[in-house]
Tab-separated table of C-alpha atoms and ligand atoms in Angstrom:
chain	number	residue	atom	x	y	z
A	448	MET	CA	28.862	21.163	19.060
A	449	ILE	CA	26.496	21.070	16.127
A	450	ARG	CA	27.991	19.730	12.943
A	451	GLY	CA	27.329	21.534	9.671
A	452	ASP	CA	25.160	18.740	8.235
A	453	GLU	CA	22.984	18.744	11.336
A	454	ARG	CA	22.560	22.507	11.208
A	455	ALA	CA	21.365	22.223	7.628
A	456	ARG	CA	18.731	19.657	8.654
A	457	ALA	CA	15.498	20.085	6.719
A	458	ASP	CA	12.170	20.525	8.475
A	459	ASP	CA	9.054	18.530	7.534
A	460	GLU	CA	8.397	20.710	4.481
A	461	GLY	CA	11.924	20.060	3.225
A	462	ALA	CA	13.265	23.604	3.767
A	463	PRO	CA	16.503	23.799	5.776
A	464	ARG	CA	16.025	25.178	9.274
A	465	ARG	CA	18.066	25.760	12.398
A	466	PRO	CA	17.359	23.581	15.408
A	467	ARG	CA	14.975	25.158	17.936
A	468	VAL	CA	15.712	25.439	21.648
A	469	LEU	CA	13.228	26.574	24.266
A	470	VAL	CA	14.863	28.121	27.336
A	471	VAL	CA	12.741	28.528	30.499
A	472	GLU	CA	14.443	30.589	33.208
A	473	ASP	CA	12.960	33.209	35.556
A	474	ASP	CA	16.244	34.998	36.332
A	475	GLU	CA	16.526	37.546	33.546
A	476	SER	CA	20.313	37.846	33.544
A	477	VAL	CA	20.783	34.062	33.468
A	478	ARG	CA	18.132	33.743	30.730
A	479	ARG	CA	19.844	36.379	28.607
A	480	ALA	CA	23.233	34.734	29.112
A	481	ILE	CA	21.880	31.363	27.933
A	482	VAL	CA	20.133	32.876	24.930
A	483	ARG	CA	23.354	34.646	23.981
A	484	LEU	CA	25.346	31.447	24.330
A	485	LEU	CA	23.029	29.419	22.110
A	486	SER	CA	21.818	31.941	19.525
A	487	GLU	CA	24.703	31.430	17.179
A	488	GLU	CA	23.704	27.838	16.470
A	489	TYR	CA	20.018	27.617	17.384
A	490	ASP	CA	16.734	29.437	17.025
A	491	VAL	CA	16.279	30.190	20.704
A	492	ALA	CA	12.887	31.005	22.241
A	493	SER	CA	12.826	31.949	25.915
A	494	GLU	CA	10.125	32.076	28.584
A	495	SER	CA	10.366	33.360	32.151
A	496	SER	CA	7.708	31.225	33.872
A	497	GLY	CA	6.307	27.728	33.827
A	498	LEU	CA	2.917	29.000	32.664
A	499	ASP	CA	4.425	30.852	29.714
A	500	ALA	CA	6.391	27.713	28.826
A	501	PHE	CA	3.163	25.670	28.853
A	502	GLU	CA	1.500	28.180	26.530
A	503	HIS	CA	4.551	28.132	24.264
A	504	LEU	CA	4.442	24.320	24.030
A	505	ASP	CA	0.648	24.261	23.505
A	506	ALA	CA	0.935	26.757	20.647
A	507	ALA	CA	3.834	24.810	19.076
A	508	VAL	CA	1.868	21.552	19.184
A	509	ARG	CA	-1.237	23.266	17.750
A	510	ALA	CA	0.800	24.724	14.892
A	511	GLY	CA	2.274	21.259	14.249
A	512	GLY	CA	5.950	21.002	13.308
A	513	ALA	CA	6.886	24.047	15.438
A	514	GLU	CA	7.920	22.038	18.494
A	515	PRO	CA	11.339	22.758	20.034
A	516	ASP	CA	14.135	20.288	19.389
A	517	VAL	CA	15.500	20.737	22.899
A	518	VAL	CA	13.973	22.195	26.093
A	519	LEU	CA	16.314	23.698	28.670
A	520	THR	CA	14.454	24.558	31.862
A	521	ASP	CA	15.222	25.846	35.316
A	522	VAL	CA	13.827	23.625	38.072
A	523	MET	CA	12.688	26.436	40.398
A	524	LEU	CA	10.176	28.575	38.545
A	525	PRO	CA	7.224	30.695	39.583
A	526	GLY	CA	3.858	28.974	39.036
A	527	ARG	CA	4.652	25.660	37.449
A	528	ASP	CA	8.163	24.426	38.040
A	529	GLY	CA	10.645	22.639	35.815
A	530	PHE	CA	9.321	19.201	36.803
A	531	ALA	CA	5.824	20.202	35.620
A	532	ILE	CA	7.314	21.244	32.260
A	533	LEU	CA	9.176	17.943	32.143
A	534	GLU	CA	5.910	16.068	32.736
A	535	ARG	CA	4.119	18.190	30.113
A	536	VAL	CA	6.743	17.235	27.510
A	537	LYS	CA	7.144	13.559	28.379
A	538	GLY	CA	3.418	13.023	28.838
A	539	ASP	CA	2.500	14.231	25.352
A	540	PRO	CA	3.047	11.746	22.502
A	541	ARG	CA	3.715	14.663	20.150
A	542	LEU	CA	6.499	16.031	22.360
A	543	ARG	CA	7.769	12.927	24.102
A	544	GLY	CA	10.922	12.673	21.989
A	545	VAL	CA	12.064	16.240	22.795
A	546	PRO	CA	15.028	16.093	25.187
A	547	VAL	CA	14.576	18.096	28.411
A	548	LEU	CA	17.648	19.467	30.182
A	549	MET	CA	17.117	20.565	33.792
A	550	LEU	CA	18.996	23.550	35.151
A	551	THR	CA	19.211	24.304	38.851
A	552	ALA	CA	21.319	25.960	41.473
A	553	ARG	CA	20.408	23.154	43.839
A	554	ALA	CA	22.671	20.653	42.147
A	555	SER	CA	22.211	18.160	44.881
A	556	LEU	CA	22.329	14.463	44.218
A	557	ASP	CA	18.645	14.162	45.234
A	558	ASP	CA	17.501	16.725	42.659
A	559	LEU	CA	19.567	15.063	39.979
A	560	VAL	CA	18.224	11.612	40.699
A	561	ASP	CA	14.670	12.979	40.980
A	562	GLY	CA	14.874	14.785	37.631
A	563	LEU	CA	16.449	11.883	35.759
A	564	GLY	CA	13.987	9.487	37.361
A	565	ARG	CA	11.107	11.560	35.976
A	566	GLY	CA	12.475	11.368	32.460
A	567	ALA	CA	14.858	14.354	32.205
A	568	ASP	CA	17.531	13.755	29.606
A	569	ASP	CA	20.317	15.677	31.318
A	570	TYR	CA	21.033	17.874	34.270
A	571	ILE	CA	23.163	21.054	34.410
A	572	GLY	CA	24.140	22.575	37.737
A	573	LYS	CA	24.238	26.325	38.340
A	574	PRO	CA	26.473	28.176	38.065
A	575	PHE	CA	27.186	26.628	34.712
A	576	ASN	CA	30.113	26.816	32.407
A	577	GLY	CA	29.151	28.255	28.992
A	578	ALA	CA	31.134	25.722	26.967
A	579	GLU	CA	29.698	22.842	28.983
A	580	LEU	CA	26.134	24.098	28.548
A	581	ARG	CA	26.577	24.376	24.800
A	582	ALA	CA	28.139	20.923	24.643
A	583	ARG	CA	25.254	19.380	26.580
A	584	VAL	CA	22.599	21.071	24.446
A	585	ALA	CA	24.455	19.888	21.328
A	586	ALA	CA	24.604	16.334	22.694
A	587	ALA	CA	20.875	16.406	23.484
A	588	TYR	CA	20.101	17.680	20.000
A	589	ARG	CA	22.304	14.993	18.467
A	590	ALA	CA	20.443	12.358	20.449
A	591	ARG	CA	17.144	13.845	19.225
A	592	THR	CA	18.362	13.742	15.609
A	593	LEU	CA	19.483	10.131	15.920
A	594	GLN	CA	16.173	9.201	17.503
A	595	ARG	CA	14.289	10.784	14.580
A	596	GLU	CA	16.473	8.995	12.062
A	597	LEU	CA	15.885	5.754	13.889
A	598	ALA	CA	12.123	6.318	13.827
A	599	GLN	CA	12.267	7.019	10.077
A	600	ARG	CA	14.372	3.932	9.464
A	601	THR	CA	11.994	1.869	11.553
A	602	LEU	CA	9.110	3.096	9.412
A	603	ALA	CA	11.039	2.316	6.225
A	604	LEU	CA	11.935	-1.095	7.638
A	605	GLU	CA	8.310	-1.819	8.496
A	606	ALA	CA	7.261	-0.842	4.980
A	607	ALA	CA	9.993	-3.057	3.524
A	608	LEU	CA	8.883	-5.940	5.748
A	609	ALA	CA	5.273	-5.530	4.623
A	610	GLU	CA	6.468	-5.514	1.009
A	611	LEU	CA	8.549	-8.607	1.667
A	612	ALA	CA	5.595	-10.409	3.235
A	613	GLU	CA	3.506	-9.534	0.188
A	614	ALA	CA	6.274	-10.694	-2.157
A	615	GLN	CA	6.558	-13.923	-0.179
A	616	GLN	CA	2.824	-14.474	-0.422
A	617	ARG	CA	2.995	-13.913	-4.173
A	618	ALA	CA	6.000	-16.213	-4.492
A	619	THR	CA	4.082	-18.906	-2.597
A	620	GLU	CA	1.091	-18.406	-4.901
A	621	ARG	CA	3.340	-18.599	-7.941
A	622	ALA	CA	5.079	-21.708	-6.634
A	623	LYS	CA	1.681	-23.272	-5.984
A	624	LEU	CA	0.581	-22.367	-9.492
A	625	ALA	CA	3.772	-23.764	-10.966
A	626	ALA	CA	3.393	-27.016	-9.010
A	627	ILE	CA	-0.249	-27.344	-10.013
A	628	GLY	CA	0.670	-26.414	-13.550
A	629	THR	CA	3.367	-29.058	-13.859
A	630	MET	CA	1.151	-31.692	-12.302
A	631	VAL	CA	-1.883	-31.089	-14.412
A	632	ALA	CA	-0.227	-30.027	-17.648
A	633	GLY	CA	0.531	-33.615	-18.584
A	634	LEU	CA	-2.928	-34.760	-17.631
A	635	ALA	CA	-4.600	-31.873	-19.460
A	636	HIS	CA	-2.510	-32.549	-22.509
A	637	GLU	CA	-3.500	-36.199	-22.537
A	638	LEU	CA	-7.174	-35.341	-21.971
A	639	ASN	CA	-7.254	-33.011	-24.945
A	640	ASN	CA	-7.126	-35.813	-27.518
A	641	PRO	CA	-9.956	-37.992	-26.186
A	642	LEU	CA	-11.994	-34.847	-25.484
A	643	GLY	CA	-11.493	-33.727	-29.047
A	644	ILE	CA	-12.803	-37.087	-30.200
A	645	VAL	CA	-15.832	-36.911	-27.859
A	646	LEU	CA	-16.672	-33.438	-29.209
A	647	ALA	CA	-16.236	-34.425	-32.831
A	648	GLN	CA	-18.279	-37.620	-32.451
A	649	ALA	CA	-21.080	-35.906	-30.531
A	650	ASP	CA	-21.171	-33.180	-33.149
A	651	ARG	CA	-21.264	-35.770	-35.939
A	652	ALA	CA	-24.056	-37.736	-34.261
A	653	LEU	CA	-26.087	-34.543	-33.793
A	654	ARG	CA	-26.146	-34.060	-37.544
A	655	THR	CA	-28.031	-37.357	-37.977
A	656	GLU	CA	-31.724	-38.153	-37.493
A	657	LEU	CA	-32.227	-38.731	-33.757
A	658	PRO	CA	-35.141	-38.870	-31.330
A	659	PRO	CA	-35.425	-35.635	-29.259
A	660	ARG	CA	-34.216	-37.229	-26.021
A	661	ALA	CA	-31.041	-38.485	-27.688
A	662	ARG	CA	-30.476	-35.039	-29.225
A	663	ASP	CA	-30.812	-33.423	-25.795
A	664	ALA	CA	-28.399	-35.934	-24.330
A	665	LEU	CA	-25.855	-35.294	-27.092
A	666	ALA	CA	-26.217	-31.538	-26.775
A	667	SER	CA	-25.506	-31.908	-23.077
A	668	ILE	CA	-22.455	-34.077	-23.833
A	669	LEU	CA	-21.225	-31.360	-26.224
A	670	ARG	CA	-21.674	-28.600	-23.629
A	671	GLN	CA	-19.956	-30.494	-20.850
A	672	ALA	CA	-17.120	-31.744	-23.060
A	673	GLY	CA	-16.691	-28.116	-24.180
A	674	ARG	CA	-16.357	-27.106	-20.536
A	675	CYS	CA	-13.706	-29.787	-20.049
A	676	VAL	CA	-11.793	-28.468	-23.049
A	677	SER	CA	-11.795	-24.929	-21.703
A	678	LEU	CA	-10.731	-26.203	-18.287
A	679	THR	CA	-7.807	-28.134	-19.723
A	680	ARG	CA	-6.831	-25.018	-21.684
A	681	SER	CA	-6.872	-22.959	-18.483
A	682	LEU	CA	-4.788	-25.517	-16.670
A	683	LEU	CA	-2.301	-25.638	-19.512
A	684	SER	CA	-2.011	-21.867	-19.523
A	685	LEU	CA	-1.220	-21.870	-15.778
A	686	SER	CA	1.843	-23.942	-16.493
A	687	ARG	CA	2.859	-21.888	-19.496
A	688	ASP	CA	6.566	-21.342	-19.750
A	689	GLU	CA	7.607	-17.891	-18.446
A	690	GLY	CA	9.616	-17.396	-21.605
A	691	SER	CA	6.635	-17.612	-23.985
A	692	ALA	CA	6.877	-15.245	-26.939
A	693	MET	CA	5.626	-11.732	-26.231
A	694	ALA	CA	4.396	-9.405	-28.940
A	695	PRO	CA	2.736	-5.979	-29.027
A	696	ALA	CA	-1.020	-6.479	-28.675
A	697	SER	CA	-4.027	-4.193	-28.971
A	698	VAL	CA	-6.121	-3.673	-25.852
A	699	GLN	CA	-9.069	-2.451	-27.984
A	700	VAL	CA	-9.150	-5.706	-29.923
A	701	ALA	CA	-8.958	-7.778	-26.741
A	702	VAL	CA	-11.752	-5.727	-25.150
A	703	GLU	CA	-14.010	-6.163	-28.192
A	704	CYS	CA	-13.334	-9.897	-28.207
A	705	VAL	CA	-14.088	-10.477	-24.512
A	706	VAL	CA	-17.165	-8.261	-24.539
A	707	GLU	CA	-18.564	-10.248	-27.440
A	708	ALA	CA	-17.873	-13.495	-25.594
A	709	ALA	CA	-19.518	-12.231	-22.394
A	710	ARG	CA	-22.641	-10.840	-24.103
A	711	PRO	CA	-24.768	-14.008	-24.131
A	712	GLN	CA	-24.350	-14.525	-20.380
A	713	ALA	CA	-24.937	-10.805	-19.744
A	714	GLU	CA	-28.121	-10.820	-21.815
A	715	GLU	CA	-29.342	-13.883	-20.005
A	716	GLY	CA	-29.004	-12.052	-16.661
A	717	ARG	CA	-30.188	-8.751	-18.204
A	718	VAL	CA	-26.870	-7.132	-17.319
A	719	GLU	CA	-25.738	-4.236	-19.476
A	720	ILE	CA	-22.043	-4.056	-20.387
A	721	VAL	CA	-20.959	-0.471	-20.963
A	722	VAL	CA	-17.553	-0.081	-22.616
A	723	ARG	CA	-15.487	3.088	-22.605
A	724	ALA	CA	-12.166	2.563	-24.351
A	725	ALA	CA	-10.023	5.515	-25.429
A	726	ASP	CA	-8.990	5.660	-29.095
A	727	ASP	CA	-5.346	6.400	-28.402
A	728	LEU	CA	-4.457	3.379	-26.274
A	729	PRO	CA	-0.846	2.292	-26.656
A	730	ARG	CA	-0.233	-1.352	-27.432
A	731	VAL	CA	1.042	-3.595	-24.683
A	732	LEU	CA	3.518	-6.474	-24.736
A	733	ALA	CA	1.725	-9.731	-24.078
A	734	CYS	CA	1.777	-13.446	-24.802
A	735	GLU	CA	-0.934	-14.581	-27.152
A	736	GLY	CA	-4.296	-14.755	-25.409
A	737	ASP	CA	-3.069	-13.153	-22.157
A	738	LEU	CA	-5.060	-9.941	-22.584
A	739	GLU	CA	-8.252	-11.858	-23.360
A	740	THR	CA	-7.645	-14.158	-20.380
A	741	ALA	CA	-7.062	-11.268	-17.993
A	742	ILE	CA	-9.827	-8.903	-19.100
A	743	GLY	CA	-12.229	-11.742	-19.930
A	744	ASN	CA	-12.070	-13.280	-16.465
A	745	LEU	CA	-12.648	-9.946	-14.752
A	746	LEU	CA	-15.580	-9.180	-17.025
A	747	ARG	CA	-17.115	-12.631	-16.578
A	748	ASN	CA	-16.820	-12.348	-12.797
A	749	ALA	CA	-18.430	-8.912	-12.895
A	750	VAL	CA	-21.322	-10.108	-15.053
A	751	GLN	CA	-21.847	-13.161	-12.855
A	752	ALA	CA	-21.823	-11.008	-9.696
A	753	SER	CA	-24.261	-8.407	-11.075
A	754	PRO	CA	-27.902	-8.321	-10.040
A	755	THR	CA	-30.534	-8.347	-12.781
A	756	GLY	CA	-30.784	-5.030	-14.606
A	757	ALA	CA	-27.438	-3.721	-13.311
A	758	GLN	CA	-24.598	-2.253	-15.341
A	759	VAL	CA	-21.028	-3.468	-15.669
A	760	GLN	CA	-18.614	-0.766	-16.763
A	761	LEU	CA	-15.407	-1.610	-18.567
A	762	SER	CA	-13.049	1.269	-19.183
A	763	ALA	CA	-9.614	1.359	-20.739
A	764	GLN	CA	-7.512	4.462	-20.795
A	765	ARG	CA	-3.982	5.642	-21.221
A	766	SER	CA	-2.345	5.758	-17.832
A	767	PRO	CA	0.341	8.272	-16.908
A	768	ALA	CA	3.757	7.209	-15.685
A	769	ARG	CA	3.590	5.457	-12.339
A	770	GLY	CA	5.184	6.988	-9.274
A	771	ALA	CA	6.107	3.866	-7.373
A	772	GLY	CA	5.783	0.121	-7.235
A	773	VAL	CA	5.306	-2.138	-10.214
A	774	GLY	CA	6.058	-0.379	-13.486
A	775	ALA	CA	7.343	2.790	-11.793
A	776	GLY	CA	8.034	5.528	-14.335
A	777	THR	CA	6.433	3.667	-17.251
A	778	ALA	CA	3.375	4.792	-19.161
A	779	GLY	CA	0.734	2.198	-19.881
A	780	VAL	CA	-2.931	1.302	-19.996
A	781	GLU	CA	-5.332	1.131	-17.089
A	782	ILE	CA	-8.302	-1.169	-17.449
A	783	VAL	CA	-11.051	-0.974	-14.869
A	784	VAL	CA	-13.995	-3.334	-14.567
A	785	ARG	CA	-16.695	-2.050	-12.219
A	786	ASP	CA	-19.743	-3.998	-11.143
A	787	ARG	CA	-22.668	-3.407	-8.777
A	788	GLY	CA	-22.645	-6.865	-7.251
A	789	PRO	CA	-22.277	-7.857	-3.601
A	790	GLY	CA	-18.537	-7.079	-3.537
A	791	ILE	CA	-16.107	-9.236	-1.620
A	792	PRO	CA	-16.175	-9.837	2.139
A	793	ALA	CA	-12.933	-8.634	3.751
A	794	ALA	CA	-12.299	-12.106	5.172
A	795	LEU	CA	-12.131	-13.598	1.655
A	796	ARG	CA	-10.058	-10.876	0.020
A	797	GLU	CA	-6.718	-12.610	0.618
A	798	ARG	CA	-7.873	-15.908	-0.838
A	799	LEU	CA	-9.451	-14.841	-4.117
A	800	PHE	CA	-6.281	-15.179	-6.127
A	801	GLU	CA	-5.603	-18.687	-4.867
A	802	PRO	CA	-6.035	-21.222	-7.641
A	803	PHE	CA	-9.272	-23.204	-7.255
A	804	PHE	CA	-10.734	-20.824	-4.663
A	805	THR	CA	-14.370	-20.272	-5.555
A	806	THR	CA	-17.592	-19.389	-3.775
A	807	LYS	CA	-19.676	-20.569	-6.713
A	808	GLU	CA	-21.717	-23.748	-6.743
A	809	PRO	CA	-19.998	-26.899	-7.931
A	810	GLY	CA	-19.944	-26.891	-11.708
A	811	LYS	CA	-20.473	-23.092	-11.875
A	812	GLY	CA	-16.905	-21.938	-11.264
A	813	THR	CA	-13.460	-23.517	-11.226
A	814	GLY	CA	-11.850	-20.836	-9.079
A	815	LEU	CA	-9.121	-20.390	-11.664
A	816	GLY	CA	-10.325	-17.121	-13.226
A	817	LEU	CA	-8.529	-14.623	-10.994
A	818	SER	CA	-5.341	-16.648	-10.665
A	819	LEU	CA	-5.197	-16.971	-14.451
A	820	ALA	CA	-5.887	-13.239	-14.810
A	821	ARG	CA	-3.121	-12.307	-12.385
A	822	CYS	CA	-0.720	-14.771	-13.993
A	823	ALA	CA	-1.386	-13.228	-17.395
A	824	VAL	CA	-1.095	-9.628	-16.135
A	825	GLU	CA	2.171	-10.335	-14.349
A	826	ARG	CA	3.615	-12.016	-17.426
A	827	CYS	CA	2.982	-8.683	-19.172
A	828	GLY	CA	4.809	-6.830	-16.356
A	829	GLY	CA	1.587	-5.279	-15.046
A	830	SER	CA	-0.437	-5.353	-11.851
A	831	LEU	CA	-3.954	-6.374	-10.891
A	832	ALA	CA	-5.891	-5.418	-7.775
A	833	LEU	CA	-9.461	-5.727	-6.561
A	834	GLU	CA	-10.781	-2.672	-4.738
A	835	PRO	CA	-13.988	-2.763	-2.750
A	836	ALA	CA	-16.459	-0.036	-3.706
A	837	ASP	CA	-19.540	1.203	-1.809
A	838	ASP	CA	-21.771	-0.852	-4.034
A	839	GLY	CA	-19.878	-3.625	-5.748
A	840	LEU	CA	-16.342	-4.222	-6.844
A	841	LEU	CA	-13.706	-2.472	-8.857
A	842	ALA	CA	-11.026	-4.557	-10.563
A	843	ARG	CA	-8.099	-2.393	-11.627
A	844	MET	CA	-5.501	-3.679	-14.025
A	845	TRP	CA	-2.417	-1.830	-15.210
A	846	LEU	CA	-0.276	-2.896	-18.150
A	847	PRO	CA	2.930	-1.211	-19.321
A	848	ALA	CA	2.976	0.181	-22.854
A	849	ALA	CA	4.944	-1.872	-25.379
A	850	GLU	CA	6.709	1.133	-26.802
A	851	ALA	CA	7.579	4.549	-25.330
A	852	SER	CA	4.785	6.984	-26.226
B	725	LIG	N1	-16.784	-9.124	-9.307
B	725	LIG	C1	-16.885	-9.941	-8.258
B	725	LIG	N2	-17.834	-9.713	-7.298
B	725	LIG	C2	-17.943	-10.523	-6.238
B	725	LIG	N3	-17.158	-11.617	-6.026
B	725	LIG	C3	-16.205	-11.892	-6.936
B	725	LIG	C4	-16.013	-11.075	-8.090
B	725	LIG	N4	-14.991	-11.584	-8.792
B	725	LIG	C5	-14.562	-12.676	-8.134
B	725	LIG	N5	-15.292	-12.865	-7.012
B	725	LIG	C6	-15.123	-13.932	-6.026
B	725	LIG	O1	-13.838	-14.497	-6.218
B	725	LIG	C7	-13.950	-15.909	-6.383
B	725	LIG	C8	-12.850	-16.389	-7.289
B	725	LIG	O2	-13.016	-15.858	-8.591
B	725	LIG	P1	-12.378	-16.597	-9.819
B	725	LIG	O3	-12.656	-15.823	-11.024
B	725	LIG	O4	-10.958	-16.907	-9.505
B	725	LIG	O5	-13.126	-17.988	-9.818
B	725	LIG	P2	-14.656	-18.266	-10.149
B	725	LIG	O6	-15.256	-17.071	-10.801
B	725	LIG	O7	-15.295	-18.753	-8.908
B	725	LIG	O8	-14.542	-19.454	-11.161
B	725	LIG	P3	-14.138	-19.364	-12.735
B	725	LIG	O9	-13.592	-17.999	-12.971
B	725	LIG	O10	-13.105	-20.386	-12.892
B	725	LIG	O11	-15.382	-19.634	-13.468
B	725	LIG	C9	-15.351	-16.107	-6.930
B	725	LIG	O12	-15.828	-17.389	-6.655
B	725	LIG	C10	-16.136	-15.032	-6.172
B	725	LIG	O13	-16.450	-15.462	-4.879
B	726	LIG	MG1	-14.290	-16.210	-12.471
């Protein structure tokens, strides 16, 4: 028999509904008797021929979500028989899970084996006992319910597995970053002192009277030593302690700062940076320099990827509470950097966040920009994703607000 919780099962729209049974029987008195027996617990639809049953099933599939939960069909029917109905149900991916119970006066062993062999879920011999028929329909419906639950759980399990795989990938990336960080932090730290001296000495020498070639050479030393300093800084920030002090920080200020820093390169490539930042942005909790690192790297990448004369758009706006995933239920700030460059080939998408992965010429990129950006965003409790666009790339960053708005 149907249990109360099963009877109250919700349909796809969430409204409770009674289970549906389709009865196909050409003998009117038998059909009526079955409908009477089942009506108390089910929404029973009945048809008197195979053709009508086909039309009923076609219409239910077309309507979507109106399919019966159980089909109870006579074997001997005018036109198309019970086996044809069985094949119709089991051959259609949208109906395949619906249990089919075969009903026949010819309850011979051959019929039974034939029906079950073709995929029938149960067999009831005529004349039937009312209590037995109800019990078998209830059992079939229970099996159907369990099968649906199993399918839902399988889906949930698959989603959880995908999430786990993603988390594992991130954990591997983080572990790689941590290992690299530890390894190079010492080296970077030690390099900082001699580099500082190289910079200071080159700068001092440049202030003296020098032939032009020597000046050029010193200027080049200054530029390259400067690059080394910024590289050591990046490497040091990869290994930064997770427990670094966090404080409320202004996104507007960070945006202004990184736009100013990116301007010279943008002007050189005749790329226009268009900024749209809302006035009412909440502050976000971040370690010092994290916002500039995150937004700055995305902006630099966008400028570098842009063709001459193109626009890079940087927008920052208040973002409503998130429904799911990272930062669920928290309000925050969404920062989007949009460029009109070549975008990213699908084959490379997985690798971009790997430290030291770059497609730029030697000396043009370290391949640390995106891994540093993601590191910084995740320290703030946010998320960062690159989304391909028709013409270019869209980098979307979300950061949780420091205080409830
Ligand atoms: N906006 C973009 N458009 C197209 N490709 C991009 C974009 N941003 C990043 N990439 C690709 O991702 C790679 C990795 O970027 P990432 O910022 O980590 O390193 P990089 O830019 O190569 O070097 P660095 O940032 O250290 O100067 C780039 O080499 C480039 O191939
Ligand atoms: Mg970069």
